[in-house]
């Protein structure tokens, strides 16, 4: 079976980090080494740490803006069975192309996990090019914070109010972002936002 580039995307709280940790565990349980990477931008649990909301976490190689993920993979003393990348929305175009090169020249599958769209409902650079170049694209589903519809967007919150403009990257969890459906992206229930201090992911 040929190696492929995978992009698994979902809104906040869709279980991306716990899924990547599960995949890593499944490979390693069979004595198949993996290279685990994540963006250096997400420092909520420390730089180079993949952490899920249910408490699982482990160290990973931090990806900086100039990190060459192909060279890192090619330099591994033992050929990895898979490369796993969390927070893939923060990848640069060059790094997405490096992931393609890992697949196409080294024959190693690359699985990336991340958000598709930002709080302004625009694509991140990494997700834009993963949508273009990935062999397989899969949505990880979760429900809207305010109703039972599927969440397809991420609503940024500041001081109990929705925010639709500003810098694209602001690292945060349940205190800053809500997974929402299209309707509630534009019409959030402010009473539920104001109770955000009681949120438990």
Short mmCIF file of C-alpha atoms in Angstrom, two decimals:
data_model
loop_
_atom_site.label_atom_id
_atom_site.label_comp_id
_atom_site.label_asym_id
_atom_site.label_seq_id
_atom_site.Cartn_x
_atom_site.Cartn_y
_atom_site.Cartn_z
CA UNK A 1 0.00 0.00 0.00
CA UNK A 2 1.39 3.38 -1.01
CA UNK A 3 2.10 6.01 1.61
CA UNK A 4 -0.30 8.94 1.65
CA UNK A 5 -0.67 12.43 3.11
CA UNK A 6 -3.70 12.67 5.40
CA UNK A 7 -5.40 15.80 6.70
CA UNK A 8 -7.89 15.32 9.51
CA UNK A 9 -9.55 18.60 10.43
CA UNK A 10 -12.24 19.67 12.84
CA UNK A 11 -13.50 22.58 14.89
CA UNK A 12 -12.29 23.15 18.44
CA UNK A 13 -13.17 20.30 20.83
CA UNK A 14 -13.44 17.70 18.06
CA UNK A 15 -10.84 15.41 19.63
CA UNK A 16 -7.92 16.04 17.28
CA UNK A 17 -5.19 15.86 19.92
CA UNK A 18 -6.50 12.74 21.60
CA UNK A 19 -6.80 11.10 18.17
CA UNK A 20 -3.19 11.80 17.25
CA UNK A 21 -2.05 10.42 20.62
CA UNK A 22 -4.15 7.32 20.02
CA UNK A 23 -2.66 6.79 16.57
CA UNK A 24 0.87 7.17 17.96
CA UNK A 25 0.10 4.64 20.70
CA UNK A 26 -1.30 2.14 18.20
CA UNK A 27 1.84 2.30 16.06
CA UNK A 28 4.22 2.09 19.00
CA UNK A 29 2.34 -0.77 20.59
CA UNK A 30 3.32 -2.75 17.49
CA UNK A 31 6.96 -1.60 17.80
CA UNK A 32 6.59 0.73 14.82
CA UNK A 33 8.35 4.04 15.55
CA UNK A 34 6.69 7.35 14.76
CA UNK A 35 7.86 10.93 14.50
CA UNK A 36 5.53 13.13 16.52
CA UNK A 37 5.51 16.88 15.83
CA UNK A 38 3.45 19.91 16.78
CA UNK A 39 3.58 23.65 16.22
CA UNK A 40 5.76 25.64 18.62
CA UNK A 41 2.99 28.26 18.72
CA UNK A 42 0.73 26.21 20.99
CA UNK A 43 2.38 26.55 24.39
CA UNK A 44 -0.68 25.93 26.57
CA UNK A 45 0.98 22.79 27.99
CA UNK A 46 4.54 23.84 27.14
CA UNK A 47 6.39 24.05 23.84
CA UNK A 48 6.54 20.75 22.01
CA UNK A 49 3.74 19.11 23.99
CA UNK A 50 0.61 17.54 22.54
CA UNK A 51 -2.10 17.59 25.20
CA UNK A 52 -5.75 16.56 25.07
CA UNK A 53 -8.53 18.06 27.14
CA UNK A 54 -9.02 14.79 29.01
CA UNK A 55 -5.51 14.91 30.45
CA UNK A 56 -3.38 12.80 28.09
CA UNK A 57 -0.17 14.41 26.88
CA UNK A 58 3.27 13.62 25.53
CA UNK A 59 6.32 15.36 24.14
CA UNK A 60 6.70 16.09 20.44
CA UNK A 61 9.21 17.85 18.22
CA UNK A 62 8.27 21.54 17.97
CA UNK A 63 7.79 22.90 14.44
CA UNK A 64 9.11 26.42 14.03
CA UNK A 65 8.56 28.62 10.98
CA UNK A 66 11.84 27.46 9.41
CA UNK A 67 11.72 23.82 10.54
CA UNK A 68 12.40 21.38 7.70
CA UNK A 69 10.19 18.43 8.57
CA UNK A 70 11.55 16.41 5.64
CA UNK A 71 15.15 16.69 6.86
CA UNK A 72 14.11 15.75 10.41
CA UNK A 73 12.29 12.67 9.16
CA UNK A 74 15.05 11.66 6.76
CA UNK A 75 17.64 11.93 9.55
CA UNK A 76 15.89 9.48 11.88
CA UNK A 77 18.22 6.56 12.74
CA UNK A 78 15.35 4.12 12.23
CA UNK A 79 12.89 4.73 9.42
CA UNK A 80 9.61 5.78 11.05
CA UNK A 81 6.41 3.98 10.21
CA UNK A 82 4.50 7.27 10.21
CA UNK A 83 4.92 11.00 10.76
CA UNK A 84 2.20 12.56 12.92
CA UNK A 85 1.70 16.34 13.01
CA UNK A 86 -0.66 18.15 15.39
CA UNK A 87 -1.76 21.81 15.04
CA UNK A 88 -1.15 21.43 11.30
CA UNK A 89 -3.05 24.63 10.52
CA UNK A 90 0.10 26.51 11.55
CA UNK A 91 2.31 24.82 8.93
CA UNK A 92 3.81 26.98 6.21
CA UNK A 93 3.27 26.13 2.55
CA UNK A 94 6.89 24.95 2.33
CA UNK A 95 6.31 22.53 5.22
CA UNK A 96 3.21 21.08 3.59
CA UNK A 97 5.33 20.47 0.48
CA UNK A 98 7.98 18.86 2.70
CA UNK A 99 5.26 16.55 4.03
CA UNK A 100 4.42 15.64 0.44
CA UNK A 101 8.12 14.89 -0.16
CA UNK A 102 8.21 12.59 2.89
CA UNK A 103 5.33 10.63 1.41
CA UNK A 104 6.50 10.62 -2.20
CA UNK A 105 10.24 10.07 -1.83
CA UNK A 106 10.64 8.31 1.53
CA UNK A 107 7.44 6.27 1.28
CA UNK A 108 6.37 7.25 4.80
CA UNK A 109 2.73 8.19 5.49
CA UNK A 110 2.15 11.60 7.05
CA UNK A 111 -0.96 12.22 9.14
CA UNK A 112 -1.77 15.83 9.96
CA UNK A 113 -4.42 17.08 12.40
CA UNK A 114 -5.67 20.63 12.76
CA UNK A 115 -8.25 23.32 12.33
CA UNK A 116 -9.52 24.21 8.86
CA UNK A 117 -10.75 27.77 9.39
CA UNK A 118 -9.86 30.51 11.84
CA UNK A 119 -12.22 32.65 13.95
CA UNK A 120 -12.70 35.03 11.00
CA UNK A 121 -13.83 32.00 9.01
CA UNK A 122 -10.83 32.11 6.72
CA UNK A 123 -8.42 29.27 6.00
CA UNK A 124 -5.14 29.00 7.85
CA UNK A 125 -2.08 28.74 5.59
CA UNK A 126 -1.39 25.17 6.61
CA UNK A 127 -4.96 23.99 6.18
CA UNK A 128 -5.27 25.76 2.83
CA UNK A 129 -2.36 23.82 1.34
CA UNK A 130 -3.25 20.57 3.07
CA UNK A 131 -6.69 20.77 1.47
CA UNK A 132 -4.93 21.19 -1.87
CA UNK A 133 -2.21 18.56 -1.51
CA UNK A 134 -3.51 15.87 0.85
CA UNK A 135 -4.37 12.46 -0.59
CA UNK A 136 -7.07 11.91 2.01
CA UNK A 137 -9.12 14.54 3.84
CA UNK A 138 -11.39 13.66 6.74
CA UNK A 139 -13.58 15.81 8.95
CA UNK A 140 -13.60 15.13 12.68
CA UNK A 141 -17.02 16.07 13.92
CA UNK A 142 -18.23 17.75 17.08
CA UNK A 143 -21.41 19.58 18.05
CA UNK A 144 -22.13 23.28 18.35
CA UNK A 145 -21.69 24.75 21.82
CA UNK A 146 -25.14 26.34 21.65
CA UNK A 147 -27.26 23.67 19.92
CA UNK A 148 -27.19 20.12 18.59
CA UNK A 149 -26.06 20.91 15.06
CA UNK A 150 -22.61 20.03 13.79
CA UNK A 151 -19.94 22.61 14.59
CA UNK A 152 -18.13 23.81 11.47
CA UNK A 153 -16.66 27.10 12.70
CA UNK A 154 -14.67 28.51 15.63
CA UNK A 155 -16.04 31.51 17.51
CA UNK A 156 -13.52 33.67 19.38
CA UNK A 157 -14.70 35.16 22.67
CA UNK A 158 -13.24 38.11 24.59
CA UNK A 159 -14.81 39.54 27.75
CA UNK A 160 -17.97 37.54 27.10
CA UNK A 161 -18.48 38.90 23.59
CA UNK A 162 -17.86 37.41 20.14
CA UNK A 163 -14.87 38.72 18.18
CA UNK A 164 -14.80 38.69 14.38
CA UNK A 165 -11.72 40.83 13.62
CA UNK A 166 -8.11 40.82 14.78
CA UNK A 167 -4.91 38.81 14.57
CA UNK A 168 -5.41 35.34 13.15
CA UNK A 169 -3.35 33.53 15.77
CA UNK A 170 -4.27 33.78 19.43
CA UNK A 171 -3.64 30.57 21.30
CA UNK A 172 -6.44 29.59 23.63
CA UNK A 173 -8.83 26.89 24.71
CA UNK A 174 -12.38 26.87 26.00
CA UNK A 175 -11.91 30.28 27.60
CA UNK A 176 -11.32 31.84 24.17
CA UNK A 177 -12.97 29.69 21.50
CA UNK A 178 -16.26 27.87 20.97
CA UNK A 179 -17.05 25.25 18.33
CA UNK A 180 -20.20 26.52 16.64
CA UNK A 181 -22.60 25.88 13.77
CA UNK A 182 -23.01 28.48 11.04
CA UNK A 183 -26.12 29.99 12.63
CA UNK A 184 -24.60 30.45 16.06
CA UNK A 185 -21.37 31.82 14.58
CA UNK A 186 -23.40 34.84 13.54
CA UNK A 187 -25.99 34.64 16.37
CA UNK A 188 -24.23 33.34 19.52
CA UNK A 189 -26.23 32.89 22.71
CA UNK A 190 -24.62 35.56 24.86
CA UNK A 191 -26.06 34.18 28.09
CA UNK A 192 -24.09 30.97 27.57
CA UNK A 193 -20.94 32.89 26.67
CA UNK A 194 -21.14 34.88 29.89
CA UNK A 195 -21.09 31.61 31.81
CA UNK A 196 -17.86 30.57 30.10
CA UNK A 197 -15.92 30.47 33.37
CA UNK A 198 -17.80 27.27 34.18
CA UNK A 199 -16.78 25.50 30.98
CA UNK A 200 -14.99 22.19 31.37
CA UNK A 201 -13.60 20.69 28.17
#
